[in-house]
Each structure stands twice: as C-alpha cells, then as structure tokens.
Amino acid sequence: MTTHSIEELAAATAFDSNGDKLGDVKQVFTNDATGQPDFIEVAHGLFGLGSSLVPLRGHRLDDEGLHLAFAKDRIKDAPDLAEAGHLTPEDQDALYRHYGVDQLKDDDTTRYGKQEAGEGQRREAAAGAPVAAGAPAARHTEDHEAAGRHRAEETKRDARPQDKKDIADDGEIIRSEEQLNVAKERVATGQAQLRKNVVTETETVEVPVEREEVRLVRTPINEDEAKKLGNQDISEGEASVTLHEDRVNVSKESVPVEKISLGKETVKDTKTVSEDLKKEQIETNFDEGKRK
C-alpha cells in the first residue's frame, strides 16, 4: 500500500481514465470519519478556467500525477456543487449517481497521511482532517462493512471548511480568492492558396491591309507619237499585269505579364472572456462596532 500526503494530492496534475490531461487539483474534500480525501475539485478546459468535482474512487497517485477513474467528458458534465464551500449529503449523492461509483471498486492501494486507531482518530475527524490550503472538508462517513461502496446515511453531515492552516491562535484567518489568469496561444486557423487556371478568351484585332485592283487607263496618242510609231498592222494582241494584296498571318506566343504573391498583415482586435471566480467572505458572530 502506498501512502501519500494530502499536500501531494492537492499539488498534483489530474488525468482522466484515458490518460488525457485535465488540469491541476484545485481543492480537496476529506472525510471527517476517516481523514481520507473523498472528493477533489479538478480544473479543466481552456486555460483551466472550468472545474468539476470528482470522487476519489479507483484513482492512482504517482510521480506523473493523479490518474482518475473517469473519462474527461463525464468529469466535465459533473453537476456544479459546493458553491457555499462545502458538500451536503444531497450533493454527495448527486455526484455519486453521476459517476456511478456503485459500479466502481475503491482503490485499496493508496492512502493519505497517518491514521491512528481509537479515540485519537475520532477527535481528528471531529476537528476536521488537514487538507490543502483553502480546501473544504466533506463531512460524511463510509460504510466500510459494505466494501466502501454504500454510505451510512445516518452518519452523514454537511460539509464545511476545515483547514487548520488558515486559522492562527492569535485570532487571524487567511482569506483567499480566485484570480483570473488569461494567456494567449497562437494557433493555425486556415490556409490561403494561390492557384492558376487556364481560360480561353477571344481577342479581336483590326489589321489594315492593301490590295491591287485593275482599272483601264486610256491615253490619246498625239501626232508626234504617231509618227514615231509608224504604220501598225491591225492584229489581235493581249497584255497582262500582276496584282498584289496583303494577307494577315496570325501566330501566338506565351509571355509573362504579371507576378502575384501572397502577403500577410496582422490585424489587432479585442476579445472578451468572462469566468465565475470564487472568493471567501469573512463572517463574525458579533457586532463589529462593539467590543466583546
């Protein structure tokens, strides 16, 4: 059997039954009859802002952390209880029903602290077992004759804070409260890509062209030219001329016309996050304006 201190339990990091990390242990609830921890409040979710109560059934505490016997989804869906800093018997019943602990055996290999037999143990249970700083104690007893699986309803009492570390002999008490710690992480949200597609378009260009056409040109012959030509025999004859025109020849070539690239710019924005925080309030049993 391995013995650990409750301080080790309160400082542990919790994992679910599949080995997935949940978060830090925030509070420990102990049994006043046995001095053993019965429940823990474990952080989970983004930045550890969420938390749930988990019964310590079938768990294991080692150098790696606190290994719980329940899956992360069941832990996250646990009822939100202990708002007043303690667990009532009804709260404990609701948690046991949610986790189905009647179907889960107790872990007999892990114990916390040193337990004395007899009257000394009962006095320590009545005064409240030591727990981590700021952690309340769940005051109920376990029916060990029923293998630790059924609670004796007649011995259960409301839970209330029992941390001796917070109370000093000089009349001082330490008040604690939760503070919101927000961090940022950069994650990939998408990809932008450039892609080329080939499309076909029709381009029309007007090209000026020339061509030669035939026309008759008649020029009268004067007397001087007639004398030079002399007498001409009348006969048949022909003459020809070559005609020319411009023809359009079309060719294509591929040339680079533009360079396109992807660029990034950072846009600043503001996001609002909110979370419920717990804090301890001080109450007195006397009028603060009067001395007793």
Short mmCIF file of C-alpha atoms in Angstrom, two decimals:
data_model
loop_
_atom_site.label_atom_id
_atom_site.label_comp_id
_atom_site.label_asym_id
_atom_site.label_seq_id
_atom_site.Cartn_x
_atom_site.Cartn_y
_atom_site.Cartn_z
CA MET A 1 0.00 0.00 0.00
CA THR A 2 1.36 3.42 -0.95
CA THR A 3 0.94 6.34 1.43
CA HIS A 4 0.91 9.92 0.19
CA SER A 5 0.30 13.22 1.91
CA ILE A 6 -2.82 15.22 1.15
CA GLU A 7 -0.49 18.06 0.18
CA GLU A 8 0.88 15.83 -2.62
CA LEU A 9 -2.68 15.20 -3.75
CA ALA A 10 -3.52 18.91 -3.70
CA ALA A 11 -0.41 19.73 -5.77
CA ALA A 12 -0.97 17.02 -8.39
CA THR A 13 -1.96 17.33 -12.03
CA ALA A 14 -5.04 15.24 -12.87
CA PHE A 15 -5.51 12.90 -15.84
CA ASP A 16 -8.66 11.09 -16.91
CA SER A 17 -9.10 7.34 -17.34
CA ASN A 18 -7.75 7.52 -20.90
CA GLY A 19 -4.59 9.33 -19.84
CA ASP A 20 -5.73 12.72 -21.20
CA LYS A 21 -4.60 15.70 -19.14
CA LEU A 22 -7.34 17.59 -17.28
CA GLY A 23 -5.62 20.21 -15.12
CA ASP A 24 -4.47 20.97 -11.60
CA VAL A 25 -6.23 19.85 -8.42
CA LYS A 26 -7.87 22.99 -7.01
CA GLN A 27 -9.44 21.70 -3.77
CA VAL A 28 -9.51 18.51 -1.69
CA PHE A 29 -12.57 17.35 0.30
CA THR A 30 -11.83 14.91 3.16
CA ASN A 31 -13.97 12.51 5.16
CA ASP A 32 -14.22 13.56 8.82
CA ALA A 33 -14.62 9.98 9.99
CA THR A 34 -11.58 8.50 8.19
CA GLY A 35 -9.47 11.56 7.43
CA GLN A 36 -9.16 10.31 3.87
CA PRO A 37 -9.97 12.52 0.85
CA ASP A 38 -13.31 11.65 -0.73
CA PHE A 39 -13.59 14.30 -3.48
CA ILE A 40 -11.37 16.70 -5.38
CA GLU A 41 -12.13 19.74 -7.47
CA VAL A 42 -10.10 19.50 -10.69
CA ALA A 43 -9.54 22.22 -13.27
CA HIS A 44 -10.20 21.62 -16.97
CA GLY A 45 -10.99 23.44 -20.19
CA LEU A 46 -9.31 26.41 -21.88
CA PHE A 47 -6.70 27.95 -19.55
CA GLY A 48 -8.09 25.71 -16.77
CA LEU A 49 -10.99 28.10 -16.21
CA GLY A 50 -13.55 25.32 -15.75
CA SER A 51 -13.64 22.89 -12.83
CA SER A 52 -15.60 19.83 -11.67
CA LEU A 53 -15.90 17.72 -8.53
CA VAL A 54 -14.66 14.13 -8.86
CA PRO A 55 -14.94 11.30 -6.30
CA LEU A 56 -11.66 9.59 -5.42
CA ARG A 57 -12.70 6.07 -6.38
CA GLY A 58 -10.36 3.78 -8.32
CA HIS A 59 -7.73 6.52 -8.63
CA ARG A 60 -3.95 6.26 -8.58
CA LEU A 61 -1.40 8.89 -7.47
CA ASP A 62 2.18 8.54 -8.71
CA ASP A 63 5.10 10.67 -9.84
CA GLU A 64 3.32 11.51 -13.11
CA GLY A 65 0.18 12.82 -11.43
CA LEU A 66 -3.30 11.86 -10.27
CA HIS A 67 -4.93 9.26 -12.54
CA LEU A 68 -8.72 9.34 -12.14
CA ALA A 69 -11.10 6.50 -12.96
CA PHE A 70 -13.47 8.57 -15.11
CA ALA A 71 -13.42 9.89 -18.68
CA LYS A 72 -12.95 13.59 -19.41
CA ASP A 73 -16.46 14.02 -20.85
CA ARG A 74 -18.11 12.63 -17.71
CA ILE A 75 -15.95 14.85 -15.50
CA LYS A 76 -16.79 17.97 -17.50
CA ASP A 77 -20.53 17.15 -17.28
CA ALA A 78 -20.49 16.71 -13.49
CA PRO A 79 -23.06 18.76 -11.52
CA ASP A 80 -21.81 22.13 -10.28
CA LEU A 81 -21.99 21.84 -6.48
CA ALA A 82 -20.23 23.10 -3.33
CA GLU A 83 -20.97 26.73 -4.13
CA ALA A 84 -21.11 27.55 -0.41
CA GLY A 85 -17.71 25.95 0.21
CA HIS A 86 -18.99 22.59 1.44
CA LEU A 87 -20.74 19.42 0.25
CA THR A 88 -24.08 18.44 1.71
CA PRO A 89 -25.19 14.79 1.79
CA GLU A 90 -27.50 15.59 -1.13
CA ASP A 91 -24.54 16.99 -3.08
CA GLN A 92 -22.54 13.84 -2.43
CA ASP A 93 -25.43 11.63 -3.54
CA ALA A 94 -25.77 13.62 -6.77
CA LEU A 95 -22.06 13.23 -7.51
CA TYR A 96 -22.03 9.50 -6.75
CA ARG A 97 -25.05 8.98 -9.02
CA HIS A 98 -23.43 10.97 -11.84
CA TYR A 99 -20.21 8.96 -11.72
CA GLY A 100 -21.89 5.61 -10.99
CA VAL A 101 -19.47 4.80 -8.19
CA ASP A 102 -21.52 1.80 -7.03
CA GLN A 103 -20.08 0.03 -10.05
CA LEU A 104 -16.50 1.04 -9.21
CA LYS A 105 -14.35 -0.53 -6.53
CA ASP A 106 -12.39 1.57 -4.02
CA ASP A 107 -8.67 1.92 -4.52
CA ASP A 108 -7.12 -0.04 -1.64
CA THR A 109 -3.51 0.72 -2.68
CA THR A 110 -3.39 4.44 -1.89
CA ARG A 111 -3.84 6.10 1.48
CA TYR A 112 -3.12 9.62 2.68
CA GLY A 113 -1.47 10.63 5.94
CA LYS A 114 -1.04 8.54 9.08
CA GLN A 115 -4.24 7.21 10.65
CA GLU A 116 -4.37 6.43 14.39
CA ALA A 117 -6.87 3.98 15.81
CA GLY A 118 -9.33 4.63 18.62
CA GLU A 119 -10.29 7.92 20.22
CA GLY A 120 -7.45 9.91 18.68
CA GLN A 121 -8.74 9.23 15.23
CA ARG A 122 -12.26 10.25 16.17
CA ARG A 123 -11.02 13.54 17.63
CA GLU A 124 -9.08 14.37 14.47
CA ALA A 125 -12.13 13.55 12.37
CA ALA A 126 -14.34 15.75 14.52
CA ALA A 127 -11.92 18.65 14.26
CA GLY A 128 -11.53 18.19 10.55
CA ALA A 129 -8.65 16.42 8.78
CA PRO A 130 -5.78 18.52 7.36
CA VAL A 131 -6.33 19.45 3.73
CA ALA A 132 -4.64 21.66 1.15
CA ALA A 133 -4.78 25.42 1.69
CA GLY A 134 -8.27 26.73 1.10
CA ALA A 135 -9.81 23.28 0.64
CA PRO A 136 -13.04 22.41 2.50
CA ALA A 137 -13.77 19.03 4.05
CA ALA A 138 -16.73 16.87 3.03
CA ARG A 139 -18.20 15.56 6.26
CA HIS A 140 -19.64 12.12 5.67
CA THR A 141 -18.76 8.57 6.72
CA GLU A 142 -18.32 5.44 4.63
CA ASP A 143 -19.87 2.09 5.47
CA HIS A 144 -16.69 0.00 5.34
CA GLU A 145 -18.62 -3.19 6.14
CA ALA A 146 -20.24 -2.80 2.70
CA ALA A 147 -16.82 -2.69 0.94
CA GLY A 148 -16.82 1.11 0.99
CA ARG A 149 -19.47 1.36 -1.70
CA HIS A 150 -22.50 2.34 0.35
CA ARG A 151 -22.57 5.35 2.66
CA ALA A 152 -24.28 5.19 6.04
CA GLU A 153 -26.95 7.83 5.67
CA GLU A 154 -27.41 8.25 9.42
CA THR A 155 -23.76 9.38 9.86
CA LYS A 156 -23.51 11.91 7.01
CA ARG A 157 -23.27 15.59 7.91
CA ASP A 158 -22.97 18.81 5.92
CA ALA A 159 -19.50 19.69 4.69
CA ARG A 160 -17.79 22.84 5.91
CA PRO A 161 -14.28 24.29 5.57
CA GLN A 162 -11.85 22.60 8.00
CA ASP A 163 -8.40 23.93 7.05
CA LYS A 164 -6.32 24.44 10.20
CA LYS A 165 -3.63 26.20 8.20
CA ASP A 166 -5.94 29.16 7.63
CA ILE A 167 -6.64 29.73 11.34
CA ALA A 168 -3.99 31.02 13.76
CA ASP A 169 -4.01 31.10 17.56
CA ASP A 170 -3.78 34.91 17.55
CA GLY A 171 -7.28 35.29 16.10
CA GLU A 172 -6.19 35.79 12.49
CA ILE A 173 -7.64 33.97 9.49
CA ILE A 174 -6.38 33.90 5.95
CA ARG A 175 -8.91 34.89 3.30
CA SER A 176 -8.36 33.54 -0.21
CA GLU A 177 -9.98 34.18 -3.54
CA GLU A 178 -9.66 33.01 -7.10
CA GLN A 179 -7.95 35.28 -9.59
CA LEU A 180 -8.39 35.14 -13.34
CA ASN A 181 -5.21 34.39 -15.26
CA VAL A 182 -5.52 34.76 -19.03
CA ALA A 183 -2.87 33.67 -21.50
CA LYS A 184 -2.69 33.63 -25.28
CA GLU A 185 -1.56 30.99 -27.71
CA ARG A 186 -1.11 31.25 -31.47
CA VAL A 187 -2.91 28.54 -33.42
CA ALA A 188 -3.37 27.87 -37.13
CA THR A 189 -6.86 28.84 -38.29
CA GLY A 190 -6.68 28.23 -42.03
CA GLN A 191 -4.61 28.34 -45.22
CA ALA A 192 -4.68 30.77 -48.14
CA GLN A 193 -3.55 29.40 -51.51
CA LEU A 194 -2.85 30.72 -55.00
CA ARG A 195 -3.91 28.58 -57.93
CA LYS A 196 -3.70 29.13 -61.70
CA ASN A 197 -6.49 28.09 -64.03
CA VAL A 198 -6.45 28.28 -67.85
CA VAL A 199 -9.39 30.01 -69.50
CA THR A 200 -9.97 30.78 -73.20
CA GLU A 201 -10.96 34.22 -74.42
CA THR A 202 -11.48 35.58 -77.94
CA GLU A 203 -9.46 38.65 -78.90
CA THR A 204 -10.39 40.67 -81.99
CA VAL A 205 -7.84 42.96 -83.66
CA GLU A 206 -8.39 45.12 -86.77
CA VAL A 207 -5.38 44.97 -89.12
CA PRO A 208 -5.08 47.46 -92.07
CA VAL A 209 -4.39 45.62 -95.37
CA GLU A 210 -3.86 46.68 -99.02
CA ARG A 211 -4.70 45.07 -102.38
CA GLU A 212 -4.27 45.99 -106.04
CA GLU A 213 -7.25 46.30 -108.39
CA VAL A 214 -7.31 46.61 -112.24
CA ARG A 215 -8.63 49.68 -114.00
CA LEU A 216 -8.43 50.84 -117.62
CA VAL A 217 -6.35 53.87 -118.42
CA ARG A 218 -6.83 55.39 -121.91
CA THR A 219 -4.21 57.89 -123.15
CA PRO A 220 -4.65 59.60 -126.56
CA ILE A 221 -1.60 59.49 -128.94
CA ASN A 222 -0.62 62.82 -130.46
CA GLU A 223 0.83 63.31 -133.94
CA ASP A 224 4.46 63.20 -132.87
CA GLU A 225 3.99 59.89 -131.10
CA ALA A 226 2.03 58.53 -134.10
CA LYS A 227 4.90 59.37 -136.47
CA LYS A 228 7.33 57.60 -134.15
CA LEU A 229 5.17 54.50 -134.02
CA GLY A 230 4.74 54.40 -137.77
CA ASN A 231 2.20 52.28 -139.54
CA GLN A 232 0.82 49.49 -137.39
CA ASP A 233 -0.71 46.34 -138.77
CA ILE A 234 -4.14 45.61 -137.47
CA SER A 235 -3.98 42.37 -135.50
CA GLU A 236 -5.04 40.71 -132.30
CA GLY A 237 -2.98 41.04 -129.09
CA GLU A 238 -3.10 40.93 -125.34
CA ALA A 239 -1.39 42.46 -122.29
CA SER A 240 -1.27 41.38 -118.62
CA VAL A 241 -0.46 42.91 -115.25
CA THR A 242 0.26 41.18 -111.88
CA LEU A 243 -1.99 42.14 -108.93
CA HIS A 244 -0.88 42.03 -105.25
CA GLU A 245 -2.66 42.16 -101.87
CA ASP A 246 -1.79 41.92 -98.15
CA ARG A 247 -2.69 38.76 -96.30
CA VAL A 248 -2.85 38.53 -92.44
CA ASN A 249 -0.82 35.78 -90.79
CA VAL A 250 -1.69 35.01 -87.12
CA SER A 251 0.65 33.38 -84.55
CA LYS A 252 0.60 33.11 -80.73
CA GLU A 253 3.31 33.20 -78.07
CA SER A 254 3.21 32.91 -74.27
CA VAL A 255 4.89 35.76 -72.38
CA PRO A 256 4.97 36.63 -68.61
CA VAL A 257 2.78 39.63 -67.85
CA GLU A 258 2.35 39.79 -64.05
CA LYS A 259 3.83 38.49 -60.77
CA ILE A 260 1.35 37.63 -57.97
CA SER A 261 2.29 36.62 -54.41
CA LEU A 262 0.61 36.08 -51.03
CA GLY A 263 1.25 38.53 -48.21
CA LYS A 264 0.10 38.63 -44.57
CA GLU A 265 -0.78 41.51 -42.31
CA THR A 266 -1.64 41.47 -38.61
CA VAL A 267 -5.00 42.93 -37.62
CA LYS A 268 -5.44 43.80 -33.96
CA ASP A 269 -8.75 43.04 -32.27
CA THR A 270 -10.11 42.65 -28.76
CA LYS A 271 -11.83 39.53 -27.42
CA THR A 272 -13.77 39.44 -24.17
CA VAL A 273 -13.56 36.46 -21.82
CA SER A 274 -15.50 36.02 -18.60
CA GLU A 275 -15.43 33.43 -15.85
CA ASP A 276 -17.04 32.99 -12.44
CA LEU A 277 -14.49 33.39 -9.65
CA LYS A 278 -14.86 32.18 -6.08
CA LYS A 279 -13.73 34.18 -3.08
CA GLU A 280 -14.00 33.70 0.64
CA GLN A 281 -16.02 36.13 2.73
CA ILE A 282 -15.47 36.81 6.41
CA GLU A 283 -18.40 36.48 8.81
CA THR A 284 -18.45 37.16 12.56
CA ASN A 285 -20.78 36.20 15.37
CA PHE A 286 -20.66 39.66 16.97
CA ASP A 287 -21.33 43.29 16.08
CA GLU A 288 -18.12 44.72 14.61
CA GLY A 289 -18.95 48.11 16.18
CA LYS A 290 -18.92 46.69 19.71
CA ARG A 291 -16.14 45.16 21.71
CA LYS A 292 -16.78 41.87 23.40
#
